[in-house]
XYZ file of C-alpha atoms in Angstrom:
401
model
C 0.151 0.063 0.099
C 1.544 3.479 -0.961
C 1.985 6.388 1.219
C -0.837 8.393 -0.184
C -3.303 5.575 -0.230
C -2.457 5.541 3.872
C -2.946 9.184 4.046
C -6.291 9.451 2.423
C -8.317 7.980 4.936
C -6.441 9.758 7.827
C -6.986 13.023 6.335
C -10.553 12.344 5.581
C -11.089 11.188 9.183
C -8.932 14.362 10.239
C -11.442 16.469 7.893
C -14.448 15.373 9.718
C -13.313 15.921 12.908
C -12.317 19.469 12.119
C -15.571 19.914 10.562
C -17.656 18.439 13.645
C -15.492 20.575 15.920
C -16.298 23.755 13.907
C -19.943 22.720 13.666
C -19.905 22.657 17.222
C -18.524 26.265 18.022
C -20.442 27.845 14.985
C -23.867 26.832 14.498
C -24.889 26.985 10.984
C -28.529 27.233 9.486
C -30.522 27.736 6.306
C -33.633 29.366 6.507
C -35.681 27.986 3.351
C -39.309 29.093 4.379
C -40.884 31.443 2.047
C -41.450 34.065 4.750
C -38.218 33.960 5.815
C -39.525 33.676 9.304
C -36.319 32.402 10.951
C -34.228 35.237 9.458
C -33.511 38.719 10.883
C -35.179 41.551 8.567
C -32.665 44.055 7.304
C -33.942 46.714 9.613
C -33.266 44.466 12.642
C -30.033 43.508 11.649
C -28.747 46.997 11.286
C -29.652 47.744 14.254
C -28.168 44.910 15.943
C -25.410 45.958 14.260
C -25.170 49.457 15.740
C -25.491 47.890 19.492
C -22.994 45.485 18.619
C -20.652 48.039 18.408
C -22.033 50.214 21.429
C -23.068 48.632 24.708
C -24.109 45.650 23.168
C -27.842 44.205 24.102
C -29.193 42.308 27.226
C -32.967 40.200 26.560
C -34.473 39.271 29.443
C -37.774 37.186 29.390
C -40.488 37.337 32.217
C -42.855 34.367 31.295
C -44.271 31.778 32.905
C -42.100 28.203 32.962
C -44.258 26.203 30.531
C -42.963 23.911 27.914
C -45.330 25.234 25.154
C -44.369 29.027 26.299
C -40.793 28.180 26.007
C -40.815 26.688 22.740
C -42.761 29.483 21.293
C -40.112 31.985 22.843
C -37.328 30.124 21.579
C -38.576 30.112 18.174
C -39.293 33.727 17.906
C -36.290 34.730 19.382
C -33.672 32.682 18.009
C -32.447 34.840 15.274
C -32.011 37.502 17.605
C -30.160 35.473 20.073
C -27.750 34.175 17.319
C -26.480 37.714 16.581
C -23.108 39.044 18.289
C -24.640 42.000 19.605
C -26.650 40.145 22.358
C -24.276 39.853 25.353
C -26.798 37.963 27.886
C -29.807 36.424 27.860
C -32.164 35.418 30.992
C -35.606 34.253 31.742
C -37.367 34.426 34.591
C -40.759 32.899 35.825
C -42.744 36.028 37.278
C -44.884 33.884 39.428
C -41.626 31.901 40.552
C -39.709 34.898 41.640
C -42.091 37.773 41.994
C -39.460 40.174 43.674
C -37.211 40.087 40.368
C -40.266 40.790 38.212
C -41.464 43.553 40.455
C -38.153 45.113 40.855
C -37.947 45.078 36.780
C -41.644 46.723 36.588
C -43.193 43.749 35.076
C -46.946 44.309 34.969
C -47.784 41.164 32.494
C -47.314 37.709 32.788
C -45.342 37.480 29.743
C -42.919 40.443 28.818
C -39.615 40.892 26.934
C -37.214 43.728 28.481
C -34.272 44.809 25.882
C -31.812 46.822 27.620
C -28.592 48.394 25.989
C -26.508 50.516 28.270
C -29.046 52.677 30.264
C -31.550 52.361 27.721
C -34.616 49.967 28.122
C -37.137 48.831 25.780
C -40.038 46.716 27.160
C -42.331 44.493 24.346
C -45.284 43.220 25.422
C -46.928 42.025 22.338
C -44.173 39.206 21.422
C -44.246 40.210 17.587
C -41.389 40.592 15.546
C -42.758 43.877 14.267
C -42.756 44.965 17.685
C -39.023 43.605 18.667
C -37.716 45.153 15.817
C -39.647 48.380 16.587
C -37.883 48.365 19.954
C -34.565 47.649 18.525
C -34.614 50.428 16.180
C -35.291 53.031 19.111
C -32.594 51.454 21.189
C -30.387 51.731 18.280
C -31.081 55.343 17.592
C -27.794 57.502 18.149
C -28.389 60.735 20.332
C -31.739 62.265 20.961
C -35.056 60.675 19.391
C -37.314 64.018 19.168
C -38.153 65.794 16.051
C -39.927 69.299 16.722
C -42.361 70.252 13.960
C -42.644 74.142 13.889
C -46.228 74.946 14.041
C -48.152 78.508 14.322
C -46.919 80.322 11.138
C -48.647 78.304 8.342
C -46.612 75.190 8.308
C -48.240 71.832 7.100
C -50.059 70.562 10.064
C -49.890 66.830 11.417
C -53.082 65.820 9.958
C -55.013 63.137 8.024
C -55.910 65.396 4.978
C -54.550 65.680 1.645
C -52.091 68.486 2.720
C -50.982 67.455 6.107
C -48.290 65.348 6.833
C -49.559 62.493 9.125
C -48.349 59.883 6.903
C -44.741 60.973 7.321
C -45.219 61.398 10.815
C -46.134 57.998 11.645
C -43.423 56.719 9.638
C -40.674 58.386 11.393
C -42.262 57.443 14.639
C -42.664 53.828 13.419
C -38.780 53.870 13.053
C -38.205 55.105 16.743
C -38.554 58.808 16.644
C -40.717 60.734 18.667
C -42.340 63.889 16.856
C -43.691 67.015 19.079
C -45.601 69.663 17.083
C -44.138 72.986 18.781
C -45.509 76.628 18.419
C -41.924 78.534 19.228
C -43.767 81.562 20.318
C -44.861 79.593 23.469
C -41.446 78.363 24.353
C -38.119 79.954 25.525
C -35.986 77.657 24.073
C -36.202 74.244 22.117
C -36.294 70.993 24.151
C -32.686 69.801 24.849
C -33.361 66.406 23.773
C -34.068 67.825 20.217
C -32.566 65.604 17.260
C -34.169 67.603 14.714
C -36.526 70.511 13.747
C -38.735 70.591 10.730
C -40.180 73.715 9.382
C -42.820 72.422 6.780
C -43.766 75.340 4.339
C -44.291 78.278 7.008
C -46.384 80.757 4.980
C -45.169 84.003 6.835
C -41.862 84.772 8.055
C -40.804 83.899 11.716
C -40.732 86.722 14.135
C -37.537 88.114 15.637
C -37.345 86.210 19.150
C -38.090 82.984 16.912
C -35.167 83.455 14.674
C -32.729 84.255 17.597
C -34.101 80.821 18.916
C -33.351 79.147 16.063
C -30.049 80.707 15.419
C -28.982 79.737 18.950
C -30.167 76.119 17.972
C -27.914 76.266 15.140
C -25.008 77.660 16.816
C -25.308 74.586 19.111
C -25.050 72.255 16.155
C -28.541 71.423 15.986
C -30.062 69.444 12.845
C -32.661 71.183 10.644
C -34.933 70.097 7.841
C -36.311 73.483 6.066
C -38.709 73.321 3.404
C -39.495 76.538 1.398
C -42.332 77.500 -0.592
C -42.825 81.334 -0.810
C -41.139 82.345 2.162
C -37.097 82.002 2.089
C -35.257 82.659 5.125
C -32.800 85.421 5.293
C -30.358 83.636 7.628
C -30.218 80.883 4.389
C -28.843 83.576 2.113
C -26.113 85.243 4.310
C -25.074 82.042 6.105
C -25.780 79.316 3.661
C -25.011 81.094 0.377
C -28.360 80.001 -0.646
C -30.636 81.851 -2.863
C -34.274 80.915 -4.157
C -34.827 81.120 -7.807
C -38.265 82.700 -8.944
C -41.054 80.522 -10.290
C -41.850 76.515 -10.008
C -39.981 73.738 -11.389
C -41.214 72.515 -14.447
C -39.977 68.958 -15.661
C -40.897 67.534 -19.386
C -39.438 64.179 -17.916
C -42.586 63.977 -15.785
C -44.526 62.732 -18.533
C -41.892 59.562 -18.793
C -43.634 58.518 -15.043
C -47.046 58.767 -16.464
C -47.457 62.505 -14.598
C -49.988 64.704 -16.490
C -48.731 67.892 -14.667
C -45.592 69.303 -15.782
C -44.794 70.936 -12.610
C -43.364 67.781 -10.898
C -39.661 67.784 -10.672
C -38.282 64.398 -11.304
C -35.613 64.162 -8.691
C -32.845 61.280 -9.351
C -30.643 59.615 -8.426
C -30.688 60.674 -4.711
C -27.445 61.450 -2.918
C -25.559 59.072 -1.496
C -25.907 60.754 2.000
C -29.516 60.249 1.703
C -30.158 56.720 -0.009
C -31.379 53.921 2.068
C -30.019 51.117 -0.168
C -28.132 50.928 -3.409
C -31.325 50.593 -5.560
C -31.786 53.531 -8.034
C -34.900 55.647 -7.603
C -36.165 59.202 -8.131
C -38.675 61.142 -5.869
C -41.295 63.374 -7.027
C -41.259 67.085 -5.968
C -44.730 68.649 -6.721
C -44.303 72.409 -7.239
C -40.639 72.506 -6.540
C -38.921 75.665 -5.596
C -35.214 76.280 -7.433
C -32.203 77.026 -5.354
C -29.132 79.136 -6.615
C -26.456 77.627 -4.203
C -23.046 79.586 -4.085
C -20.342 79.038 -1.284
C -21.538 78.831 2.013
C -18.764 79.942 4.049
C -18.077 77.161 6.654
C -20.832 75.049 5.407
C -20.120 72.518 3.302
C -22.355 70.872 0.500
C -22.577 67.226 0.691
C -25.480 66.553 -1.556
C -27.609 68.259 -3.792
C -31.334 67.213 -4.876
C -31.479 67.895 -9.172
C -34.432 67.799 -11.206
C -33.657 66.043 -14.790
C -31.980 67.720 -17.665
C -35.366 68.461 -19.383
C -36.545 70.773 -16.885
C -36.366 74.782 -15.657
C -37.867 77.375 -13.402
C -40.828 78.520 -14.962
C -42.073 81.921 -13.859
C -44.836 82.178 -16.302
C -48.353 80.680 -16.035
C -48.952 76.717 -16.678
C -51.248 77.125 -19.049
C -51.118 76.464 -22.965
C -47.417 75.689 -24.524
C -45.082 76.130 -21.865
C -41.312 76.681 -22.795
C -38.385 78.479 -20.865
C -37.423 81.868 -21.689
C -33.914 82.807 -20.151
C -34.445 86.460 -20.318
C -36.830 85.679 -17.196
C -34.113 84.320 -15.051
C -35.502 80.902 -16.388
C -32.594 78.250 -15.667
C -31.953 75.314 -18.028
C -31.697 72.171 -16.027
C -31.016 70.227 -14.212
C -32.598 72.618 -11.495
C -31.271 72.278 -7.911
C -34.014 71.705 -5.676
C -32.439 70.905 -2.283
C -29.374 71.329 -0.725
C -27.713 69.172 2.054
C -24.853 71.092 4.133
C -23.181 70.293 7.380
C -20.638 72.192 9.539
C -17.411 70.996 11.193
C -15.984 67.370 10.892
C -18.727 64.393 10.273
C -21.218 67.420 10.380
C -20.458 67.923 14.587
C -21.270 71.592 14.093
C -24.823 71.017 12.289
C -26.601 69.892 9.315
C -28.912 71.454 7.277
C -31.248 70.126 4.387
C -32.937 72.877 2.656
C -35.427 72.028 0.553
C -37.227 74.005 -2.172
C -41.232 72.708 -1.549
C -43.241 71.020 0.844
C -45.541 69.269 -0.848
C -43.816 66.260 -1.811
C -43.760 65.321 1.875
C -47.635 65.715 2.335
C -49.884 62.767 2.907
C -51.389 63.151 -1.253
C -47.373 63.243 -2.440
C -45.408 61.158 -0.046
C -46.311 57.723 -1.427
C -45.474 58.775 -4.925
C -41.902 56.747 -6.184
C -39.116 57.216 -3.849
C -40.652 60.463 -1.762
C -40.893 58.458 1.362
C -37.535 56.908 1.084
C -36.139 60.335 0.650
C -38.085 61.690 3.660
C -36.468 58.647 5.729
C -33.066 59.119 4.076
C -33.029 62.927 5.121
C -33.942 62.438 8.725
C -31.333 59.455 9.030
C -28.801 61.772 7.756
C -29.593 64.976 9.695
C -30.095 62.661 12.927
C -26.411 60.867 12.114
C -28.219 57.349 11.840
C -27.491 56.632 8.371
C -26.296 52.881 9.121
C -29.698 51.944 10.247
C -31.762 50.496 7.796
C -35.625 51.041 7.162
C -37.161 48.167 5.308
C -40.501 46.214 5.426
C -41.338 43.974 8.093
C -42.465 40.376 7.902
C -44.678 40.209 10.775
C -45.534 36.816 10.066
C -44.524 34.820 13.201
C -46.298 36.153 16.046
C -46.601 34.701 19.388
C -50.364 35.026 20.864
C -51.085 33.941 24.347
C -54.420 31.985 25.230
């Protein structure tokens, strides 16, 4: 028998032993279900990735020590527990150990507590959707409050076509908290403000409010300003931005089955606000153009621009519409949004100045990639770009009898 023939069974045996040892240390599984109920959603995985590089995640289940209950909980939590962000997992029977349950503030017979550092989220509905939402809140960097300015003609948080309730419900669903404030009634913005949104104010803010917003910008605050007819003077002096006359019309709108020409087709979206690598376009209805010059100590990191077949139309939108350079109508692409930041990595503040607010309203936010654009802006402004927002599959539920 040759040496090679002797080595073959030895090497084969060694390979089997090593494979078994590797499998014992690193469990592997494939999710072959149609709904991928044994896998993490992209949003949950991104939240866990953020927590992994932070304070990690502790899972504590308060539930009765019953075989069926344990099996259902294990089935639901297995994908989460397999992630390296989970540094601890505990099961406590609130009936057998009432003192620990009372100390943890348990109010129901079945609860899931997720803790990362000093942040705690309690899930009382054992569903993937609820767990993923709690993870998104835990993973948010910085504060969670989004302050919507009101009292000066801004779009209201309502369910009508011109309201922005759909946008508000969406951002609250991914972990933020939205608060509508009339700045005339407060001396300063709340300290836990992550973002201030001015959604199409119809009147200039008085001097006291301008000072309040100036102080907020000076502290490195984040601001999303959607302007229509009223353009803030500080954007001219501080950011080097000037509004163009008229409304942006775009011949490319017809390519997307839009009958009205006053729909700017914006795409591709800047990298800083894109949620994934997929190409897409937003539709900004009655957008306003912006002339962007040097913003001093503010750096432009992205722009929203209409198609090359667009211009800022200053006349009436009836009959044959064509560009007239003598009236200050610029050939496209027309800049309809500018994203600026100050300091290293935006540490000195971030501002998104967008021409027009209609695209964010209930009647328009569902068009094309409008909601993705809005979400991407919020993520970038609050420095949470690495968090993914995706559809949640909540088919795998645990319902208690």
